[in-house]
Amino acid sequence: METLGFLRYITPIPSPHDHRDPLSSDALCGEGVGKDVSFPTLEFSGTARRNVGKEMGKLSAVAVKAASKNPGTYQDGDGLFLKVGKSGAASWLLRVQQDGKRRDIGIGSAKLVTLAEAREKANQLRKAVKVEKRDVLVEKKDEAAARVTLKEAALQYHSENEAGWKSDVYTRQWLASLQNYVFPKLGNIPTGSITTADIIEVLTPIWQEIPETARQVRNRICAVLDYAHAKGWRSREAPSGNGSLKAGRGLPRQVKSRENRKSMPYIAVPGFITALRRKPSFGRLALEFLILTGVRSQEVRLATWAEFDLDGHHWAIPADHMKRGKAHVVPLSNAALAVLTKARALQLPDTDVVFPGVAGNPMSDMTLLKVLRDMSEPFHVHGFRSSFTDWAANEGFADAVVEAALAHKTPDAVQAAYRRTTYLGTANQPGARVKLMEAWGSYCVSRS
């Protein structure tokens, strides 16, 4: 027995068959459920005993202070107890039964929460659990979630998972899609507060305009919210893409992509480029370059100066920038080289991106579409590849040459096995693709 002034701390005598530490969490909180478990008790003497009176079975403020020097668990009654660790850190906990399960609810540090305050909070929690039937532990998780925003959760999810993703391009696109469409509206909102209605509000403006990207954004939002739920930052799982966020339910049914990607008639392209040049910007230069080279939006937006051989008049697009994951070489017409000269004159410091967006990063896929919408054009960016194809067919260029220029996969397996030419030719004898792109460039700028 140890004596602390007026306070005497009595260690319970263990059973001769119980070899556990009588103050261990196992002895106090684990296997003793449903059995009589002895907790350390406090015995007062002298003046302290007389002051306790009827409160003999409960703690006092003086006893709490003294208990901080003795690791253990100290009962105050009706489930409230003080737990003191070996370091001297003491915290209040309330043990309750809910749905047939025993739960310990943290109330706070004994240094910050007095005995009276702990009892008051314990009373409130008992009422919440027993009378109001509330799940206070879930509520506490929601309180924790209030400190973790969607942007913070997304960045952490991205950091933890990017090593296992298929390519650097996908990794960049994954985060860029949220930065472009989600973070401006939901980035600073706690994950636990985001509702289905919030997600629908973000998706609606792009749901029909860029349906594939919109579906990807929806799936990525849900992945982040499920991740937040697993981390305890959100009490509920994300809304399901097969439920309230499914097309035809919370969101409208999407128009088929073929109907959505309208192409500009090739006879209108020269006039459009003339209008495009009236207000120079990186977005407009990028769109003009896309038209002149016949490539996809991603390949232009991710282009860096290191990919270009301006003296050799060609652009070597790396495999991880291509849709099929195969490197592609584009012959550069004089018109395309002229666009690059303008872009070089506007080049931003500390970035190698040819057509940069915010802070020198690659521009979003909405930037080029916005250029068209600002010019009141109803066409789709991808549709210019169709404009190029129609023009080439009208001019009599061979289908195989045009398909090679577009980096399309040869549908016939036998032809694909034997057709290994690139139609690029040599510096002394330019191939069919070089002639094709030069002719297309000259046509496009014929009215400038």
XYZ file of N, CA, C and O in Angstrom, residues 26-98:
292
model
N -6.286 -5.066 -20.541
C -6.927 -6.360 -20.762
C -7.723 -6.777 -19.541
O -8.841 -7.264 -19.628
N -7.101 -6.542 -18.379
C -7.781 -6.936 -17.148
C -8.980 -6.047 -16.875
O -9.997 -6.481 -16.383
N -8.820 -4.736 -17.230
C -9.867 -3.787 -16.888
C -10.960 -3.706 -17.938
O -12.109 -3.491 -17.624
N -10.556 -3.819 -19.211
C -11.502 -3.505 -20.272
C -11.721 -4.631 -21.269
O -12.515 -4.508 -22.173
N -10.966 -5.709 -21.156
C -11.045 -6.704 -22.219
C -11.828 -7.927 -21.844
O -13.038 -7.971 -21.941
N -11.118 -8.929 -21.379
C -11.762 -10.209 -21.166
C -12.667 -10.216 -19.942
O -13.372 -11.166 -19.692
N -12.685 -9.130 -19.216
C -13.514 -9.089 -18.021
C -14.939 -8.694 -18.275
O -15.701 -8.486 -17.343
N -15.295 -8.521 -19.565
C -16.663 -8.117 -19.858
C -17.621 -9.195 -19.377
O -17.474 -10.377 -19.693
N -18.602 -8.752 -18.636
C -19.585 -9.703 -18.117
C -19.156 -10.352 -16.818
O -19.880 -11.135 -16.247
N -17.915 -10.053 -16.308
C -17.435 -10.608 -15.048
C -17.176 -9.474 -14.073
O -17.139 -8.307 -14.435
N -16.951 -9.830 -12.822
C -16.595 -8.818 -11.822
C -15.140 -8.454 -12.011
O -14.249 -9.301 -11.922
N -14.896 -7.195 -12.319
C -13.536 -6.718 -12.534
C -13.202 -5.700 -11.465
O -13.955 -4.764 -11.236
N -12.078 -5.859 -10.784
C -11.676 -4.949 -9.717
C -10.877 -3.795 -10.290
O -9.880 -3.989 -10.971
N -11.330 -2.577 -10.033
C -10.613 -1.381 -10.433
C -9.848 -0.866 -9.225
O -10.242 -1.088 -8.076
N -8.749 -0.132 -9.431
C -8.081 0.507 -8.307
C -9.065 1.408 -7.584
O -9.866 2.085 -8.204
N -9.035 1.410 -6.276
C -9.947 2.249 -5.503
C -9.157 3.274 -4.713
O -7.972 3.113 -4.460
N -9.852 4.329 -4.370
C -9.227 5.412 -3.611
C -9.805 5.419 -2.206
O -11.021 5.401 -2.026
N -8.926 5.420 -1.187
C -9.394 5.465 0.192
C -8.877 6.736 0.828
O -7.692 7.068 0.715
N -9.771 7.507 1.424
C -9.414 8.787 2.035
C -9.357 8.622 3.548
O -10.027 7.783 4.143
N -8.546 9.465 4.198
C -8.462 9.425 5.652
C -8.499 10.831 6.200
O -8.284 11.800 5.482
N -8.733 10.951 7.492
C -8.678 12.260 8.141
C -9.741 13.194 7.629
O -10.891 12.835 7.424
N -9.347 14.470 7.412
C -10.261 15.529 6.985
C -10.905 15.195 5.658
O -12.077 15.449 5.428
N -10.094 14.615 4.749
C -10.620 14.287 3.428
C -11.792 13.331 3.533
O -12.780 13.464 2.833
N -11.703 12.336 4.477
C -12.792 11.386 4.631
C -14.068 12.102 5.082
O -15.142 11.812 4.597
N -13.924 13.050 6.010
C -15.105 13.733 6.525
C -15.741 14.593 5.441
O -16.956 14.741 5.388
N -14.928 15.179 4.531
C -15.465 16.047 3.490
C -16.176 15.264 2.390
O -17.021 15.782 1.687
N -15.810 14.004 2.212
C -16.411 13.220 1.150
C -17.859 12.890 1.471
O -18.742 13.032 0.658
N -18.140 12.472 2.709
C -19.507 12.179 3.130
C -20.168 11.155 2.243
O -19.673 10.067 2.061
N -21.286 11.601 1.630
C -22.060 10.690 0.804
C -21.385 10.393 -0.536
O -21.797 9.517 -1.252
N -20.368 11.189 -0.935
C -19.700 11.006 -2.208
C -18.572 9.979 -2.114
O -17.670 9.936 -2.915
N -18.628 9.130 -1.079
C -17.547 8.184 -0.800
C -17.235 7.315 -2.012
O -16.107 6.970 -2.271
N -18.242 6.984 -2.864
C -18.030 6.089 -3.994
C -17.565 6.792 -5.254
O -17.417 6.154 -6.278
N -17.354 8.123 -5.186
C -16.975 8.860 -6.370
C -15.687 9.619 -6.143
O -15.227 9.787 -5.027
N -15.127 10.111 -7.273
C -13.896 10.890 -7.200
C -14.173 12.302 -6.717
O -15.295 12.778 -6.769
N -13.105 12.954 -6.277
C -13.169 14.377 -5.947
C -12.092 15.074 -6.757
O -11.192 14.441 -7.325
N -12.148 16.393 -6.808
C -11.152 17.150 -7.555
C -9.756 16.893 -6.996
O -8.778 16.768 -7.738
N -9.650 16.794 -5.662
C -8.355 16.543 -5.021
C -7.862 15.142 -5.388
O -6.680 14.917 -5.672
N -8.792 14.189 -5.399
C -8.425 12.818 -5.728
C -7.955 12.699 -7.176
O -7.027 11.956 -7.496
N -8.593 13.460 -8.076
C -8.196 13.442 -9.490
C -6.770 13.947 -9.642
O -5.956 13.375 -10.371
N -6.456 15.013 -8.921
C -5.105 15.574 -8.989
C -4.073 14.577 -8.481
O -3.002 14.400 -9.069
N -4.399 13.916 -7.386
C -3.476 12.943 -6.816
C -3.342 11.702 -7.699
O -2.267 11.110 -7.816
N -4.434 11.330 -8.356
C -4.427 10.120 -9.184
C -3.505 10.265 -10.391
O -3.023 9.260 -10.928
N -3.247 11.489 -10.815
C -2.410 11.702 -11.992
C -0.990 11.175 -11.788
O -0.240 10.996 -12.745
N -0.614 10.925 -10.526
C 0.723 10.412 -10.230
C 0.768 8.884 -10.194
O 1.823 8.303 -9.979
N -0.394 8.260 -10.371
C -0.470 6.804 -10.267
C -1.210 6.227 -11.477
O -2.437 6.345 -11.561
N -0.517 5.637 -12.432
C -1.174 5.059 -13.607
C -2.248 4.060 -13.217
O -2.070 3.276 -12.289
N -3.368 4.129 -13.886
C -4.459 3.207 -13.601
C -5.770 3.752 -14.111
O -5.825 4.768 -14.806
N -6.846 3.084 -13.745
C -8.180 3.485 -14.148
C -9.010 3.734 -12.896
O -9.080 2.867 -12.027
N -9.654 4.891 -12.817
C -10.364 5.306 -11.605
C -11.827 5.574 -11.941
O -12.154 6.444 -12.737
N -12.713 4.817 -11.300
C -14.144 4.919 -11.558
C -14.751 6.098 -10.804
O -14.461 6.323 -9.632
N -15.633 6.825 -11.498
C -16.410 7.874 -10.839
C -17.855 7.448 -10.682
O -18.597 8.046 -9.919
N -18.270 6.411 -11.400
C -19.638 5.928 -11.283
C -20.440 6.136 -12.556
O -20.203 7.089 -13.316
N -21.371 5.223 -12.791
C -22.275 5.284 -13.939
C -21.518 5.347 -15.268
O -21.916 6.041 -16.198
N -20.396 4.654 -15.364
C -19.664 4.548 -16.614
C -18.557 5.557 -16.810
O -17.704 5.392 -17.689
N -18.546 6.617 -15.997
C -17.504 7.635 -16.149
C -16.250 7.200 -15.388
O -16.329 6.781 -14.229
N -15.096 7.268 -16.055
C -13.860 6.923 -15.368
C -12.698 7.749 -15.900
O -12.753 8.323 -16.998
N -11.670 7.804 -15.059
C -10.450 8.534 -15.394
C -9.366 7.509 -15.684
O -9.117 6.620 -14.861
N -8.720 7.643 -16.839
C -7.655 6.719 -17.203
C -6.334 7.463 -17.196
O -6.179 8.483 -17.887
N -5.384 6.980 -16.403
C -4.082 7.626 -16.265
C -3.016 6.708 -16.855
O -2.895 5.542 -16.462
N -2.260 7.226 -17.819
C -1.208 6.447 -18.437
C 0.084 6.510 -17.662
O 0.224 7.275 -16.701
N 1.066 5.721 -18.072
C 2.351 5.692 -17.383
C 3.078 7.027 -17.464
O 3.896 7.363 -16.606
N 2.792 7.792 -18.528
C 3.441 9.098 -18.681
C 2.820 10.159 -17.789
O 3.330 11.270 -17.681
N 1.693 9.821 -17.159
C 0.991 10.783 -16.325
C -0.160 11.459 -17.042
O -0.927 12.209 -16.425
N -0.297 11.210 -18.350
C -1.410 11.784 -19.107
C -2.713 11.141 -18.648
O -2.833 9.918 -18.583
N -3.684 11.990 -18.314
C -4.960 11.494 -17.797
C -6.102 11.981 -18.669
O -6.112 13.140 -19.101
N -7.044 11.104 -18.947
C -8.180 11.483 -19.792
C -9.463 10.871 -19.252
O -9.449 9.813 -18.624
N -10.550 11.580 -19.534
C -11.874 11.127 -19.099
C -12.518 10.300 -20.204
O -12.449 10.655 -21.382
N -13.163 9.206 -19.828
C -13.908 8.380 -20.768
C -15.235 7.970 -20.166
O -15.348 7.838 -18.933
N -16.208 7.772 -21.028
C -17.514 7.306 -20.591
C -17.807 5.992 -21.297
O -17.757 5.901 -22.512
N -18.101 4.966 -20.502
C -18.433 3.651 -21.067
C -19.946 3.502 -21.120
O -20.647 3.668 -20.116
N -20.463 3.211 -22.333
C -21.904 3.059 -22.521
C -22.180 1.775 -23.282
O -21.295 1.217 -23.929
N -23.415 1.317 -23.207
C -23.881 0.189 -23.999
C -24.829 0.725 -25.064
O -25.780 1.441 -24.756
N -24.564 0.394 -26.349
C -25.432 0.835 -27.433
C -25.536 -0.272 -28.474
O -24.522 -0.786 -28.951
